[in-house]
Short mmCIF file of C-alpha atoms and ligand atoms in Angstrom, two decimals:
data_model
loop_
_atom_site.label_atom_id
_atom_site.label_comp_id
_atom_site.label_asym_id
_atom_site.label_seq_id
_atom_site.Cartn_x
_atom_site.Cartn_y
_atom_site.Cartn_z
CA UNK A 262 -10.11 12.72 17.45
CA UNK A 263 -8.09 10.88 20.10
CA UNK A 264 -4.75 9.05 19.72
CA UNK A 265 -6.77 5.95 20.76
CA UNK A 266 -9.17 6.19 18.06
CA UNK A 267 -6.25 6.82 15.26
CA UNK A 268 -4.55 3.73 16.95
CA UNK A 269 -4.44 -0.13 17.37
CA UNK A 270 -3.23 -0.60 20.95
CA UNK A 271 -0.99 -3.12 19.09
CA UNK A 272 0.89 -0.57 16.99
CA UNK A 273 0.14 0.57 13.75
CA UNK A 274 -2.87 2.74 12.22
CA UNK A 275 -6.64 1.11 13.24
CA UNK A 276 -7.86 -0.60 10.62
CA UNK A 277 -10.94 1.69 9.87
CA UNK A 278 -8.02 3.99 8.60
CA UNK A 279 -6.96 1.52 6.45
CA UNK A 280 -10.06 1.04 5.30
CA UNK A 281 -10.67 4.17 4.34
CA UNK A 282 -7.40 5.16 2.59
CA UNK A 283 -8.81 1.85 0.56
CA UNK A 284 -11.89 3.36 -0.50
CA UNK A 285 -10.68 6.38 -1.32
CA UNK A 286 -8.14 4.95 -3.94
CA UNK A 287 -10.90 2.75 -5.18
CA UNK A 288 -12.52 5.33 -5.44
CA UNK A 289 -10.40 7.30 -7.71
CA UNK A 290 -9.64 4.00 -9.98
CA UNK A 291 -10.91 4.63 -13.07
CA UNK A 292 -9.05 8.20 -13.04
CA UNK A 293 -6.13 7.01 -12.69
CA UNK A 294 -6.06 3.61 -15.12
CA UNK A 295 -7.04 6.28 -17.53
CA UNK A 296 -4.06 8.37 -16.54
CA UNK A 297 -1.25 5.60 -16.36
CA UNK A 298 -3.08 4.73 -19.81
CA UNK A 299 -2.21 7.59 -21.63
CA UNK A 300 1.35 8.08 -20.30
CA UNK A 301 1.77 4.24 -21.85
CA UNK A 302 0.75 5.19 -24.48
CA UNK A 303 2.91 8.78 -25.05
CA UNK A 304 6.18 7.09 -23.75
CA UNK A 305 9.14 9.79 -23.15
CA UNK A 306 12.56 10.10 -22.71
CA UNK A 307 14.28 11.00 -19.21
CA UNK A 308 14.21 14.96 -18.91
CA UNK A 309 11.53 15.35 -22.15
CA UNK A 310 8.25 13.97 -19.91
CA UNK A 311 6.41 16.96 -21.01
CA UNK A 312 3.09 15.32 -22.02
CA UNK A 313 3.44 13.16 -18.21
CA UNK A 314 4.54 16.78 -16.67
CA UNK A 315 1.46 18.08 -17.92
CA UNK A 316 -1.35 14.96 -17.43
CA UNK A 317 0.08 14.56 -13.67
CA UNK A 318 -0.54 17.92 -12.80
CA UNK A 319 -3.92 18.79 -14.76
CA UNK A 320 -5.11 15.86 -12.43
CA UNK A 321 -3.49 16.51 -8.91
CA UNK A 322 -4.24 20.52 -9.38
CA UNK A 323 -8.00 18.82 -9.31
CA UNK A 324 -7.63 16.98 -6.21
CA UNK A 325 -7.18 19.89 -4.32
CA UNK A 326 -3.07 20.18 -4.34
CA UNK A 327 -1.28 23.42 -4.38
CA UNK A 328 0.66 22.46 -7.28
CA UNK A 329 4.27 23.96 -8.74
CA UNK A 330 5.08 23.33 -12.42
CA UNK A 331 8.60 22.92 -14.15
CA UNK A 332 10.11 23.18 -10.46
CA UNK A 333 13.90 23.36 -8.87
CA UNK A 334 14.97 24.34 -12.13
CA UNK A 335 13.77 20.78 -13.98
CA UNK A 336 11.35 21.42 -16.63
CA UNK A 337 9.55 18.39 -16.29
CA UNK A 338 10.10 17.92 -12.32
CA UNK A 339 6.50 19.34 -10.54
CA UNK A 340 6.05 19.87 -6.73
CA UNK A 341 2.15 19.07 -5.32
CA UNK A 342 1.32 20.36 -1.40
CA UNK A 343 -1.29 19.39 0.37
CA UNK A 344 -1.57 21.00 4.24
CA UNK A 345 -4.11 20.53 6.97
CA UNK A 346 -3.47 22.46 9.79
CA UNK A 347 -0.41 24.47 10.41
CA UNK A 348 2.96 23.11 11.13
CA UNK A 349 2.06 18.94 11.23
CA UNK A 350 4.72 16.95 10.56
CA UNK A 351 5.76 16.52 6.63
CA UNK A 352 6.37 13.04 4.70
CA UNK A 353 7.05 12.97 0.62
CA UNK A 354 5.68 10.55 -2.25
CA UNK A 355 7.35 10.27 -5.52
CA UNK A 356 5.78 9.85 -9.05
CA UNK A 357 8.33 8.91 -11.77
CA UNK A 358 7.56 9.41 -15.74
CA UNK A 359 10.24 8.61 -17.96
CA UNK A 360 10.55 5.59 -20.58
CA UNK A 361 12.75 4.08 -22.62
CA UNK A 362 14.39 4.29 -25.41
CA UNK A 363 12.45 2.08 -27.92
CA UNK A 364 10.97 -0.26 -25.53
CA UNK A 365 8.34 2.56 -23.99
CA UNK A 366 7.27 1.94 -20.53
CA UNK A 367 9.27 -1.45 -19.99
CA UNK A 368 10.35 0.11 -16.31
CA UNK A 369 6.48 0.56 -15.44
CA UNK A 370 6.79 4.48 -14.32
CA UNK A 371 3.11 5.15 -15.54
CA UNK A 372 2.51 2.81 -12.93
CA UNK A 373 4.65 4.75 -10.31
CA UNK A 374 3.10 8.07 -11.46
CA UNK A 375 -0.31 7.08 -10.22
CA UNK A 376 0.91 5.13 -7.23
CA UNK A 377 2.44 8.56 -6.02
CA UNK A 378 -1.03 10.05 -6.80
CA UNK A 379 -2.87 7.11 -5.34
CA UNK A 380 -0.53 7.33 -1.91
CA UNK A 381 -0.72 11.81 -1.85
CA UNK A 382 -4.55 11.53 -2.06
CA UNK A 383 -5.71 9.30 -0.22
CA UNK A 384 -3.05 10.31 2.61
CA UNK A 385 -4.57 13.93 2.04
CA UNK A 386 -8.20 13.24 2.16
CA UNK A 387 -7.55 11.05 5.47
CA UNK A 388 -6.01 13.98 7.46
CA UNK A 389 -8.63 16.63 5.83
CA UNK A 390 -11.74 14.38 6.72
CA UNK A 391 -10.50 13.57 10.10
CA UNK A 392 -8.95 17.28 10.74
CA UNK A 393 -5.31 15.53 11.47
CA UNK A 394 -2.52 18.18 10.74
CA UNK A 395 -0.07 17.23 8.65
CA UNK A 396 1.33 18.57 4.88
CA UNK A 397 1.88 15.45 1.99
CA UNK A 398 4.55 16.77 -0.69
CA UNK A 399 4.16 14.60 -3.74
CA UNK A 400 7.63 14.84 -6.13
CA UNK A 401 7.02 14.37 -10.02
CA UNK A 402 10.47 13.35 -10.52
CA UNK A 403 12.17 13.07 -14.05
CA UNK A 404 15.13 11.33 -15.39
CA UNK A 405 15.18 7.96 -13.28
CA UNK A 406 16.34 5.89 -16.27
CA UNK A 407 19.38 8.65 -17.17
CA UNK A 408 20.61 11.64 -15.44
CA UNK A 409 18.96 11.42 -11.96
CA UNK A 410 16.87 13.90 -11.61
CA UNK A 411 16.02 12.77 -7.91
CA UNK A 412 19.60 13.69 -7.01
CA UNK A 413 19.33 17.40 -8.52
CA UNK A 414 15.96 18.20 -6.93
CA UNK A 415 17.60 16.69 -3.31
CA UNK A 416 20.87 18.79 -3.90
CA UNK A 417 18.20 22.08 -4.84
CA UNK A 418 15.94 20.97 -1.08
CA UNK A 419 12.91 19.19 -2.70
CA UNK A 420 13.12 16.56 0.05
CA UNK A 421 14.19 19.31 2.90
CA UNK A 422 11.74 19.59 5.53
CA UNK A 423 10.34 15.38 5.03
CA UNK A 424 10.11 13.52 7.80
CA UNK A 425 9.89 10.24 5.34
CA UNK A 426 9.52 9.66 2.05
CA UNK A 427 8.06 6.61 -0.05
CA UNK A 428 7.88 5.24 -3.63
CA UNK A 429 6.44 2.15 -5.01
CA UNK A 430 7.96 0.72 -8.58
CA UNK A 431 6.33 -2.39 -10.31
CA UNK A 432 8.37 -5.98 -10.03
CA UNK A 433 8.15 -9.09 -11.52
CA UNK A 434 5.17 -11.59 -11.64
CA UNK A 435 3.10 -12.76 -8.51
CA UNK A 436 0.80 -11.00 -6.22
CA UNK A 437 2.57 -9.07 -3.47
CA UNK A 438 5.22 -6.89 -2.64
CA UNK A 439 8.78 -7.35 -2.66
CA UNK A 440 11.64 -5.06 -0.54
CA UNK A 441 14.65 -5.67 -2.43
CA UNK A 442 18.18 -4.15 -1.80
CA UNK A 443 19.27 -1.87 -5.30
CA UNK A 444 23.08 -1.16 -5.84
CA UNK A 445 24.28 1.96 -6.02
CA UNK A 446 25.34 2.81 -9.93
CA UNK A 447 28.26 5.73 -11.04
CA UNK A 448 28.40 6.42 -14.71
CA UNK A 449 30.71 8.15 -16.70
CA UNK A 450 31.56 8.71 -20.20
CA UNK A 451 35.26 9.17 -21.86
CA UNK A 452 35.87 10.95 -25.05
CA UNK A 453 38.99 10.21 -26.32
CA UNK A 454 40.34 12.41 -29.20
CA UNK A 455 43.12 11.59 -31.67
CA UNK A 456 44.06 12.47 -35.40
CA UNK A 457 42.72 11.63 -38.69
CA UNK A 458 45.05 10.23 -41.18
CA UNK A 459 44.44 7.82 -44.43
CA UNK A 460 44.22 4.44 -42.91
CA UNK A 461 45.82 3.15 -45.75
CA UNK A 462 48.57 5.81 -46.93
CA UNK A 463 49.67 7.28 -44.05
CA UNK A 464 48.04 5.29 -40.89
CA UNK A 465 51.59 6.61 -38.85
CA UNK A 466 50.15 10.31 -38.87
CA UNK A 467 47.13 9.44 -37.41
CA UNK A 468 46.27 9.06 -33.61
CA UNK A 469 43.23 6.26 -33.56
CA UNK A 470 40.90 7.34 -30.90
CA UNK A 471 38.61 3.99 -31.62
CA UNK A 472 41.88 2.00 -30.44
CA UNK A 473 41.89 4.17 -27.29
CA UNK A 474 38.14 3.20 -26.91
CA UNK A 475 38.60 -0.61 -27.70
CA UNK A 476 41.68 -0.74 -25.75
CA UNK A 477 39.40 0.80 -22.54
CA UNK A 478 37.03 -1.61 -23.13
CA UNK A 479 39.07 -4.45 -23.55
CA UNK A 480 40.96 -2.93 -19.90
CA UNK A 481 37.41 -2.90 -17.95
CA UNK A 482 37.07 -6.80 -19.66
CA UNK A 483 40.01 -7.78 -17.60
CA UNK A 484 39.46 -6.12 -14.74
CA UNK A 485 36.24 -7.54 -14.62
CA UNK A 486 37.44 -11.00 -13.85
CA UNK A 487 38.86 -9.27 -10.74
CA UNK A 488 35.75 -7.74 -8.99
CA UNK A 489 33.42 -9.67 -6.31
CA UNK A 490 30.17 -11.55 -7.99
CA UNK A 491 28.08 -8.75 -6.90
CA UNK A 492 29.71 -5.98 -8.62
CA UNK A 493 29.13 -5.11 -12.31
CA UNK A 494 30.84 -3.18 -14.20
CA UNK A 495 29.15 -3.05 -18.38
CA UNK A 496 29.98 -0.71 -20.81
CA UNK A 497 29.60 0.83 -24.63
CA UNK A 498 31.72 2.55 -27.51
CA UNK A 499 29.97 5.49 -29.13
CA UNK A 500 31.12 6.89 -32.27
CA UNK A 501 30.66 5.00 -35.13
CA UNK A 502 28.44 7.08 -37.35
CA UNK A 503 31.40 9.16 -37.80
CA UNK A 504 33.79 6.27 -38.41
CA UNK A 505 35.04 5.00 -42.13
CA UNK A 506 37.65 1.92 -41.99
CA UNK A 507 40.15 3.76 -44.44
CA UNK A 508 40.21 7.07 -42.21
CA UNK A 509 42.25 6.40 -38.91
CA UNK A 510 39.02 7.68 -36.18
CA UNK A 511 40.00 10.83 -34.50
CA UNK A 512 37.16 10.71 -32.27
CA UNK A 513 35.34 8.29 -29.97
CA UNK A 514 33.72 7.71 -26.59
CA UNK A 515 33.02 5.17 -23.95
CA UNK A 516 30.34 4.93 -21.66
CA UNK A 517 30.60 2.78 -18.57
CA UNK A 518 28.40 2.02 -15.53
CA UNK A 519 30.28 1.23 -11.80
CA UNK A 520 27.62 -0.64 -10.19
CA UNK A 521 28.31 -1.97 -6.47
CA UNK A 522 26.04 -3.49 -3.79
CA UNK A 523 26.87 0.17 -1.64
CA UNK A 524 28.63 3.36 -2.55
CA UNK A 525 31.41 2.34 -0.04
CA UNK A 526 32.07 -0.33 -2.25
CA UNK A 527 31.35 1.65 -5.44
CA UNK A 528 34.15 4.77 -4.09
CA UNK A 529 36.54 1.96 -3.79
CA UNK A 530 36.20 0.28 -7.55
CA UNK A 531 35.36 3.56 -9.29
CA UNK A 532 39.65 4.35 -9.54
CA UNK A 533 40.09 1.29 -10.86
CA UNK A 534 37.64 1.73 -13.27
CA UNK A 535 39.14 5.48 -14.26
CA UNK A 536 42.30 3.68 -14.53
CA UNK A 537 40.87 1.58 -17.15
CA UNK A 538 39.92 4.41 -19.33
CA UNK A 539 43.16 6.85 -18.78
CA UNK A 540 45.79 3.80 -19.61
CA UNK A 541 44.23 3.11 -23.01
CA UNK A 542 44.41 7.22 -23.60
CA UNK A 543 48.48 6.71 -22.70
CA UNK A 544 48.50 3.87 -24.62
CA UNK A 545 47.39 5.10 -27.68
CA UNK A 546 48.51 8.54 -27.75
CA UNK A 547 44.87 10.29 -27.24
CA UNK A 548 43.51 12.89 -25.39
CA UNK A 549 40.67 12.30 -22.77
CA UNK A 550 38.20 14.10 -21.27
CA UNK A 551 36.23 12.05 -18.30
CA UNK A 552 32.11 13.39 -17.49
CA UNK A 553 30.35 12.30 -15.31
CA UNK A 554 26.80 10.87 -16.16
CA UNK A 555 24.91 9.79 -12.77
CA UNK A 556 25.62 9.07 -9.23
CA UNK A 557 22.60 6.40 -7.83
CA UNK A 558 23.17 5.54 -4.17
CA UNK A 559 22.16 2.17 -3.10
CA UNK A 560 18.73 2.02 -1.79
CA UNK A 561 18.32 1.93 2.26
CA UNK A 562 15.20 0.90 2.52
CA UNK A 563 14.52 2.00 6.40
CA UNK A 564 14.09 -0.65 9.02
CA UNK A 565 11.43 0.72 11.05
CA UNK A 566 8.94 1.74 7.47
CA UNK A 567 10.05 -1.20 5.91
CA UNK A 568 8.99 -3.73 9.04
CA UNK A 569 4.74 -2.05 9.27
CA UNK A 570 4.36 -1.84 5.47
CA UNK A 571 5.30 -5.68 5.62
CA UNK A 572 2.58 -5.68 8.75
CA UNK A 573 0.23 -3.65 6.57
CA UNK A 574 0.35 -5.88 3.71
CA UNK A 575 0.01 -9.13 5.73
CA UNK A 576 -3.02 -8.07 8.05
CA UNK A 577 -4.56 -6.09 5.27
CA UNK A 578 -4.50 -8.38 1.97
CA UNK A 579 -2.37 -11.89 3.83
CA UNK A 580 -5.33 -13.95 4.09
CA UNK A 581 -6.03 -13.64 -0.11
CA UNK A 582 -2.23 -14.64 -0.48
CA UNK A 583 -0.64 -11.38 -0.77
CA UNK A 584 2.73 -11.92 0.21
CA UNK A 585 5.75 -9.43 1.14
CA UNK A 586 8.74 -11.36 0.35
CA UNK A 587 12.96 -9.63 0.25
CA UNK A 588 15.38 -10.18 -2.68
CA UNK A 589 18.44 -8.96 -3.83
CA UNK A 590 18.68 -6.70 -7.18
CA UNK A 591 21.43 -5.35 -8.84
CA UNK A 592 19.03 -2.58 -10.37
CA UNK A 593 19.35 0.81 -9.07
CA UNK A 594 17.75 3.80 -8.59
CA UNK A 595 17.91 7.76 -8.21
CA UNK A 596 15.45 7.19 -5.21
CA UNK A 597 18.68 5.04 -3.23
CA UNK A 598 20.37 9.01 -3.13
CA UNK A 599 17.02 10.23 -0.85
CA UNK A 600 17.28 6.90 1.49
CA UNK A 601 20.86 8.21 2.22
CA UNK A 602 19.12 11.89 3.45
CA UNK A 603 16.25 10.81 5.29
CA UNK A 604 14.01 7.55 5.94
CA UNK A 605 12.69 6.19 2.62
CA UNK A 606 10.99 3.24 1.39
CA UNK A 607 10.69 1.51 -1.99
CA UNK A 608 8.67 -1.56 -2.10
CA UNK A 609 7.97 -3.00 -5.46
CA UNK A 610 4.69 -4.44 -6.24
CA UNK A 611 4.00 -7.58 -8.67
CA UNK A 612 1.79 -7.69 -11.52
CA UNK A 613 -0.33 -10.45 -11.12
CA UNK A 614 -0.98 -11.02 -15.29
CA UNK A 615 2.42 -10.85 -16.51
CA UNK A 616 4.29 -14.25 -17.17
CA UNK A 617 6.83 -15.64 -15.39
CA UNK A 618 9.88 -14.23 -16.84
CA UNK A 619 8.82 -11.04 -17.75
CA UNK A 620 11.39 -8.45 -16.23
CA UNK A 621 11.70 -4.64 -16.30
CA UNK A 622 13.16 -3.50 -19.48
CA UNK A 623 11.74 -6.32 -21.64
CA UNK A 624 9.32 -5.50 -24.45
CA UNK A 625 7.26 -8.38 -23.00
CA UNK A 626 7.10 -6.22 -19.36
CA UNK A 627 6.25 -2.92 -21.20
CA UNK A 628 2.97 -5.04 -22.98
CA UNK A 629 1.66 -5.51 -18.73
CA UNK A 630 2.55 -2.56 -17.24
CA UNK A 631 -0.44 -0.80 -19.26
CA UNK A 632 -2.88 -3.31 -17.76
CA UNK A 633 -6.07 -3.39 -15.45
CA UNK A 634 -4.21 -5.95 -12.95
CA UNK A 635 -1.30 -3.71 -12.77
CA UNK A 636 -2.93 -0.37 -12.17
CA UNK A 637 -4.42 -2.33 -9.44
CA UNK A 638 -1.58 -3.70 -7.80
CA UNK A 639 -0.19 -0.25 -8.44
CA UNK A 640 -2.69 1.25 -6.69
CA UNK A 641 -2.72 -1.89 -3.62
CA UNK A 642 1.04 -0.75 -2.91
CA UNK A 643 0.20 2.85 -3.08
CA UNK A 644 -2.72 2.37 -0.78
CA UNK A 645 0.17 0.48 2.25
CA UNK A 646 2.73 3.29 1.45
CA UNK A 647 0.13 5.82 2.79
CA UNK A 648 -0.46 3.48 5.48
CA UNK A 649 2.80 3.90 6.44
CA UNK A 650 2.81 7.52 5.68
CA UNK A 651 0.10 8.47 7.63
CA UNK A 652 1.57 6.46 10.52
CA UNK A 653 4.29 9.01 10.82
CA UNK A 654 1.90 11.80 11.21
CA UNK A 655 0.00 10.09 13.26
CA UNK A 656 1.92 8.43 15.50
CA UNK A 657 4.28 10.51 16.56
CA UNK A 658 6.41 8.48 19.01
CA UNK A 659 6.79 5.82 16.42
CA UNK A 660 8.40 8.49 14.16
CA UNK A 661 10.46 9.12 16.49
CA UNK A 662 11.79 5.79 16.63
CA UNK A 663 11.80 5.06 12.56
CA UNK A 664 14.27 8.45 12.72
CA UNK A 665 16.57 6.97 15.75
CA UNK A 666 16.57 3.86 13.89
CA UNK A 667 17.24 4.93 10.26
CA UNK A 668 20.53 6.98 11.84
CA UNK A 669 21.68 3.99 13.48
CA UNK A 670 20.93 1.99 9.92
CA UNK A 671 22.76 5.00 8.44
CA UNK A 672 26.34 5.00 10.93
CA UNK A 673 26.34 0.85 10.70
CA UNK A 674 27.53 1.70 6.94
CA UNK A 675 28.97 5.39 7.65
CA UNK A 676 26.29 7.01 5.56
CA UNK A 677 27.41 10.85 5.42
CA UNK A 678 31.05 10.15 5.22
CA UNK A 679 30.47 7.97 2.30
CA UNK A 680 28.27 10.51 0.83
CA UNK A 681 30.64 13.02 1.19
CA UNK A 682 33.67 10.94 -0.22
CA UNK A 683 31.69 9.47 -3.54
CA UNK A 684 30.23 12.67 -4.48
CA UNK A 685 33.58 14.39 -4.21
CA UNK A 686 34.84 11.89 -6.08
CA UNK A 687 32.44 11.92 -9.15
CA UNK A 688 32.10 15.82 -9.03
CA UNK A 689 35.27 16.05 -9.57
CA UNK A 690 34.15 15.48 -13.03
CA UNK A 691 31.96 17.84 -15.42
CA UNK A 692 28.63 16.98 -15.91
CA UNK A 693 27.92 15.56 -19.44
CA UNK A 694 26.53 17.60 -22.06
CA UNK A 695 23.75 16.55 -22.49
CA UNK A 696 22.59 15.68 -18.60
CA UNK A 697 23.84 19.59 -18.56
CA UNK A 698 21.74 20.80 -20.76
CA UNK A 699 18.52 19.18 -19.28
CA UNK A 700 19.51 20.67 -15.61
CA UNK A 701 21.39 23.36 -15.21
CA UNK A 702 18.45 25.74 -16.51
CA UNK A 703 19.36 28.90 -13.89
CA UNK A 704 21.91 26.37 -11.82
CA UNK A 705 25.55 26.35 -11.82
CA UNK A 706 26.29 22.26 -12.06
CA UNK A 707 29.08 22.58 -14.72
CA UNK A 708 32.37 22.83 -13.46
CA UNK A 709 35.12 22.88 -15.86
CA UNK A 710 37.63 20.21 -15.72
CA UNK A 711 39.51 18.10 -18.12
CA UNK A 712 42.04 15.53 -18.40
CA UNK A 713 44.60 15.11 -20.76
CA UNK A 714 47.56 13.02 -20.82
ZN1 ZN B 1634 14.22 1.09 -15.28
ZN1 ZN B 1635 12.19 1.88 -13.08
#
């Protein structure tokens, strides 16, 4: 098949491509509302997605997909290949699984699961009926919501080898698509660890680690007054179960979120922040010990991918009023840390039955993102990120220039030195327990470290 055939002499894939990745997700549409069904309804934590690890994979191993369970060392993190030829060039889809707590699949990623199916398959039954070569790795990535588990399976080369890589997450009410900037997010937790005395008898032998954890708190209040609009810094004291008013509390912790518009601007509050924590351990006599959580980068959405999925979704669906708008969020996401390594894209898509209102982590969003509508407009976006996909495999001089232009996109905010000073930074710390325990099955990622004044 000629170049000419694959191509619109305007740019962009020929619309009987289009058409046909179209038909082939209609075509699997009652599959997947059943799947994105069931993983509503069995909502699970980040790292525990054992019942979505299991559905997704049952379903792509059908499709034809060379598929790896528990990979990189995640157990719930699964790796699906598809290859046509030898050698073609590589681009990556993502499906995300995890809910949360109590509100069950508020965030919509039953909805991104499929999409990541929708966008593998279809991509992989265009290049196998029309003999195109080219190899579609779709990600089942846990832990968005806590933990990251995007930036352990980059760090262990999940994403090596893409030339792009794409994601679609569901967005507020409407009917279109929306590519919105995400800030980048560090989290850390403090435990701070004092004496136990009789509140009441002898208060002046104890050390109160809940002062040392209001005092932080009450720090990060005041320095809050001091940060731009955009930033946001929110936290929470942990600890009370083990608390009783006449025992002075010997132990408590603080979790806090640094949450900038880019990591530049997140390395340069993050200090401040520590401050915050280690002057209310000074003041009050306590030990500390500082963990880090997560490290989300902001999301860099890619120029070049992000200007023909807004073409796709105009020429394709514009003239029944779907509409690609932009909009600033101060959400974030693990997917930000792969737009830092290579060109990525993460449109959301609106759900065209919800109400006005009705945001991500809402009870009222998790009642919609079970629905018909939404598994369609799930589906819609999933069908112009393999648009865009198969454009890079396709046309290969236009891949060329999303690459040039992503590095440029990446030196206007010096990308890899800001990479290299933020993670430094945050490594510094240990890993939390608990994000420990969930990744370092057979990896090293705990380096001991503490801080005590
Ligand atoms: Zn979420
Ligand atoms: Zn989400």
């Amino acid at each position: 098949m000629s170049d000419s055939e694959l191509l619109q002499s305007s740019g962009g894939l020929a619309s009987s491509l289009i058409s046909q990745l179209e038909s082939t997700a209609e075509s699997l549409a009652d599959g997947l509302f059943d799947l994105q069904w069931a993983i509503h309804e069995h909502p699970e934590l980040a790292f525990q997605e054992h019942f979505a690890h299991k559905a997704c994979t049952d379903y792509i191993e059908k499709q034809g997909f060379e598929v790896t369970r528990h990979a990189y060392g995640l157990q719930t993190a699964w790796k699906a290949v598809y290859e046509v030829g030898e050698g073609g060039p590589v681009i990556g889809f993502n499906s995300e699984m995890d809910a949360l707590r109590g509100i069950g699949h508020a965030c919509g990623h039953n909805l991104i699961a499929i999409a990541g199916i929708a966008a593998a398959v279809t991509t992989a039954h265009l290049l196998e009926s029309r003999k195109i070569s080219g190899k579609v790795i779709l990600l089942g990535t846990p832990a968005e919501e806590a933990g990251g588990g995007k930036a352990y399976l980059l760090k262990r080369g999940a994403y090596d080898g893409m030339e792009a890589c794409f994601m679609t997450h569901p967005g507020t009410q409407g009917y279109g698509s929306a590519i919105s900037t995400l800030s980048c997010n560090a989290a850390f937790s403090v435990k701070y660890t004092g004496a136990s005395a009789h509140a009441g008898a002898v208060p002046e032998r104890g050390i109160n680690a809940l002062d040392a954890a209001v005092a932080a708190y009450s720090n990060i209040a005041l320095l809050r007054q001091m940060l731009p609009d955009s930033f946001r810094v929110y936290d929470t004291i942990q600890g009370s179960e083990g608390w009783t008013a006449n025992v002075i509390a010997s132990e408590s912790r603080l979790t806090v979120g640094v949450r900038c518009p880019t990591a530049k601007e997140t390395y340069g509050t993050i200090d401040r922040v520590l401050n915050c924590l280690k002057a209310a351990a000074l003041a009050t006599g306590c030990q500390y010990e500082i963990r880090r959580e997560a490290l989300y980068f902001d999301m860099q959405q890619a120029h070049e991918l992000d200007d023909y999925f807004t073409k796709v979704c105009t020429e394709t669906w514009g003239h029944k009023g779907y509409t690609v708008g932009r909009s600033s969020s101060y959400a974030s996401t693990d997917f930000g840390n792969i737009s830092y390594h290579l060109p990525a894209l993460h449109p959301t898509f609106s759900l065209p039955d919800s109400r006005a209102g009705d945001f991500p982590h809402s009870n009222t969003f998790a009642s919609w993102t079970g629905s018909k509508s939404a598994c369609e407009a799930a589906i819609q976006s999933a069908v112009s990120i393999a648009a865009v996909g198969t454009r890079m495999i396709v046309d290969r001089a236009w891949a060329k220039s999303v690459r040039d232009s992503w590095v440029r996109q990446m030196e206007s905010i010096d990308g890899s030195e800001t990479v290299s000073k933020i993670e430094k930074l945050v490594e510094s710390f240990p890993l939390s327990p608990e994000t420990s325990n969930a990744v370092c099955c057979g990896h090293d990622e705990t380096n001991k470290h503490s801080n005590h004044v």
